Amino acid sequence: MLPRPNSKAVNRKERLDLPGSGPPRRPPADRLAGFGESWAAVSLEWAQAAARRCIQCPAEPCVRACPLGNDIPFALWHLEHGLVDDAALIFRRTSSMPDICGRVCPQTELCEGVCPYAKQGRPPVPIGRLEAYAADWVSREGLSVRATAARPTGRRIAIVGAGPAGITAAELLAGSGHAVTLFDAWPEAGGLLLYGIPRFKLSPEIVRRKTQHLSRLGIRCQFDTKLGNGLSVDGLVDHGFDAILLAIGAGIGRPLDVPGSDLEGVYQATPFLVRTNTDPASLPPGLRARPEVGRRVAVIGGGDTAMDCVRTALRLGSDEATVWYRRTEAEMPGNPRDRKLAIEEGSRFEWLAAPVGLEADENGQVRAMRLVRMQLGEADASGRRRPIPIPGSEHTVEADTVVLALGYLPDADFVARIAGLDTEPDGRIRVDPLTGATSRPGIFAAGDNVLGPALVVDAVAHGLRAAEAIDSFVSAGGTVATR
Ligand code: SF4
């Protein structure tokens, strides 16, 4: 490893004059021809030149903006010197998933958003692309900078949910020598990484690269196992687990409460994405057929999932795929970079409109949406201006498929059945924010079932924190409180 650069080693003024660009992407027509990754491949020379633009800010705003506190300047210092393995190792010290976060983080809202170049209205250092580049390099070269299993401690930990928080915690705990069993309702590990994020953003091979490592660490995996269906938290206690981590996510699609929302051709976002992007062999039988989208697809919502759905609809062959959002672009949540890609690919956007009903054809298949136009009023509790229907503005548009991307809710009913857990009014599990400890000793929770729908990187950070707390708990002889 190199020493940290001092101010003499980096001429900031000179570096700030270096030209830069965002991560190169494949042309839209190529992207639309399949489900391959949207990014173009980059060379080591490109990565070194991009890393060389980092001015090694003493205040490290990017580190502070990264939920994992990745040591970005130090990693980029190694990358610019061609020391890719060391760069990967530095990212790996704080992140269990640099190849994944580098791809799916909304960098413009996090590390890259505070880069001095971005502050000047210029392309920031493409931190996410460089992080993923370094992590991919290490995998390609067959090098491993991942945790290895320690001497067995004899303590047993059950992790329920094999998404980003659960996988992260499993890896850390197994690396500390604990016997970890990972349960998940889907047939494979990955959670939303495999079943929720389209492969043009995150290829399944990258997720599997991670999950295959779990068995090498000796983690036992029990899939197709949903808590509540023959598996209960108290059952896990009876089976002798010393601690339990609940990392079941927030996977209930928010419903659209208008007449006709149960028609054929109306999909919740997750089943729509899963049936399209996932290898049928990795799916339960009822989800294996691809949706027939027809000519016109309407996506209701405005966040990242809406962008995933509209881009998926275009790849499925729809002529016209439109996002309908009840506010304006200025209030849209989600990653602006994804929106830009969606626009490049031909997605349409209709602002200030909300559905009030869906209409069927003679076969019960959706054929049209009734919409009302909106205007913005005062800010609501979310801080965004509230959409208000404009009287007399109702109109109808044709739609062969409607996809609901209205956000996700935690499974409040499921959580309510676990004895001794305090919850928030919306069903999220209440925890100690520093440890992830719930109100029942020995049961911890991390990820979206605590945070609500959040970023992958937040779930990873949460999983890391909970794993450290569980390690301390079981290492001190703690066991789950029985009820
Ligand atoms: Fe940026 Fe996300 Fe990587 Fe942190 S984890 S450095 S926020 S891309």
mmCIF file of N, CA and C and ligand atoms in Angstrom, residues 62 65-70 72 91 95 97-98 101-103 105-107 110-112 127-129 131 457, ligand 1:
data_model
loop_
_atom_site.group_PDB
_atom_site.id
_atom_site.type_symbol
_atom_site.label_atom_id
_atom_site.label_comp_id
_atom_site.label_asym_id
_atom_site.label_seq_id
_atom_site.Cartn_x
_atom_site.Cartn_y
_atom_site.Cartn_z
ATOM 1 N N CYS A 62 -16.774 13.431 0.277
ATOM 2 C CA CYS A 62 -17.347 12.202 -0.292
ATOM 3 C C CYS A 62 -17.394 11.091 0.754
ATOM 4 N N ALA A 65 -20.275 11.686 2.895
ATOM 5 C CA ALA A 65 -21.571 11.498 2.225
ATOM 6 C C ALA A 65 -21.866 10.032 1.953
ATOM 7 N N CYS A 66 -20.864 9.177 2.072
ATOM 8 C CA CYS A 66 -21.066 7.742 1.828
ATOM 9 C C CYS A 66 -21.608 7.100 3.107
ATOM 10 N N PRO A 67 -22.766 6.427 3.052
ATOM 11 C CA PRO A 67 -23.312 5.817 4.272
ATOM 12 C C PRO A 67 -22.381 4.796 4.913
ATOM 13 N N LEU A 68 -21.426 4.274 4.139
ATOM 14 C CA LEU A 68 -20.485 3.303 4.696
ATOM 15 C C LEU A 68 -19.176 3.960 5.113
ATOM 16 N N GLY A 69 -19.015 5.235 4.802
ATOM 17 C CA GLY A 69 -17.756 5.907 5.125
ATOM 18 C C GLY A 69 -16.585 5.347 4.339
ATOM 19 N N ASN A 70 -16.821 4.905 3.115
ATOM 20 C CA ASN A 70 -15.716 4.369 2.298
ATOM 21 C C ASN A 70 -14.585 5.391 2.200
ATOM 22 N N ILE A 72 -12.748 6.815 0.104
ATOM 23 C CA ILE A 72 -12.726 6.992 -1.350
ATOM 24 C C ILE A 72 -11.412 7.622 -1.835
ATOM 25 N N PHE A 91 -11.802 -0.243 -0.483
ATOM 26 C CA PHE A 91 -13.276 -0.193 -0.507
ATOM 27 C C PHE A 91 -13.858 -1.332 0.339
ATOM 28 N N SER A 95 -17.002 -1.830 3.104
ATOM 29 C CA SER A 95 -18.207 -2.245 2.374
ATOM 30 C C SER A 95 -18.149 -3.725 2.068
ATOM 31 N N MET A 97 -20.139 -4.927 -0.153
ATOM 32 C CA MET A 97 -20.654 -5.070 -1.518
ATOM 33 C C MET A 97 -20.188 -3.927 -2.429
ATOM 34 N N PRO A 98 -18.890 -3.712 -2.579
ATOM 35 C CA PRO A 98 -18.464 -2.582 -3.416
ATOM 36 C C PRO A 98 -18.873 -2.735 -4.884
ATOM 37 N N CYS A 101 -22.820 -1.822 -4.638
ATOM 38 C CA CYS A 101 -23.101 -0.418 -4.301
ATOM 39 C C CYS A 101 -22.542 0.507 -5.380
ATOM 40 N N GLY A 102 -21.375 0.172 -5.920
ATOM 41 C CA GLY A 102 -20.811 0.989 -6.996
ATOM 42 C C GLY A 102 -21.763 1.103 -8.174
ATOM 43 N N ARG A 103 -22.606 0.101 -8.340
ATOM 44 C CA ARG A 103 -23.564 0.120 -9.460
ATOM 45 C C ARG A 103 -24.912 0.739 -9.095
ATOM 46 N N CYS A 105 -25.925 2.520 -6.103
ATOM 47 C CA CYS A 105 -26.080 3.731 -5.278
ATOM 48 C C CYS A 105 -26.501 4.917 -6.157
ATOM 49 N N PRO A 106 -27.342 5.789 -5.635
ATOM 50 C CA PRO A 106 -27.605 7.044 -6.351
ATOM 51 C C PRO A 106 -26.453 8.014 -6.072
ATOM 52 N N GLN A 107 -25.349 7.810 -6.753
ATOM 53 C CA GLN A 107 -24.117 8.543 -6.395
ATOM 54 C C GLN A 107 -24.292 10.052 -6.467
ATOM 55 N N LEU A 110 -25.175 11.159 -3.268
ATOM 56 C CA LEU A 110 -24.295 10.765 -2.158
ATOM 57 C C LEU A 110 -22.870 11.249 -2.448
ATOM 58 N N CYS A 111 -21.958 10.305 -2.635
ATOM 59 C CA CYS A 111 -20.531 10.646 -2.717
ATOM 60 C C CYS A 111 -20.220 11.612 -3.858
ATOM 61 N N GLU A 112 -20.799 11.364 -5.033
ATOM 62 C CA GLU A 112 -20.454 12.209 -6.188
ATOM 63 C C GLU A 112 -21.141 13.569 -6.120
ATOM 64 N N ILE A 127 -17.103 8.062 -8.934
ATOM 65 C CA ILE A 127 -16.668 7.215 -7.816
ATOM 66 C C ILE A 127 -17.305 5.820 -7.889
ATOM 67 N N GLY A 128 -18.624 5.799 -8.131
ATOM 68 C CA GLY A 128 -19.314 4.505 -8.156
ATOM 69 C C GLY A 128 -18.742 3.592 -9.233
ATOM 70 N N ARG A 129 -18.515 4.154 -10.427
ATOM 71 C CA ARG A 129 -17.984 3.332 -11.520
ATOM 72 C C ARG A 129 -16.598 2.809 -11.171
ATOM 73 N N GLU A 131 -15.362 2.353 -8.122
ATOM 74 C CA GLU A 131 -15.479 1.363 -7.044
ATOM 75 C C GLU A 131 -15.838 -0.005 -7.635
ATOM 76 N N VAL A 457 -27.244 0.648 -0.065
ATOM 77 C CA VAL A 457 -26.079 0.991 0.758
ATOM 78 C C VAL A 457 -26.490 1.230 2.218
HETATM 79 FE FE1 SF4 B 1 -20.459 6.201 -3.279
HETATM 80 FE FE2 SF4 B 1 -22.254 4.319 -2.664
HETATM 81 FE FE3 SF4 B 1 -19.731 3.626 -3.090
HETATM 82 FE FE4 SF4 B 1 -20.370 4.996 -0.877
HETATM 83 S S1 SF4 B 1 -21.034 2.918 -1.389
HETATM 84 S S2 SF4 B 1 -18.602 5.382 -2.254
HETATM 85 S S3 SF4 B 1 -22.044 6.312 -1.655
HETATM 86 S S4 SF4 B 1 -21.126 4.514 -4.591
#
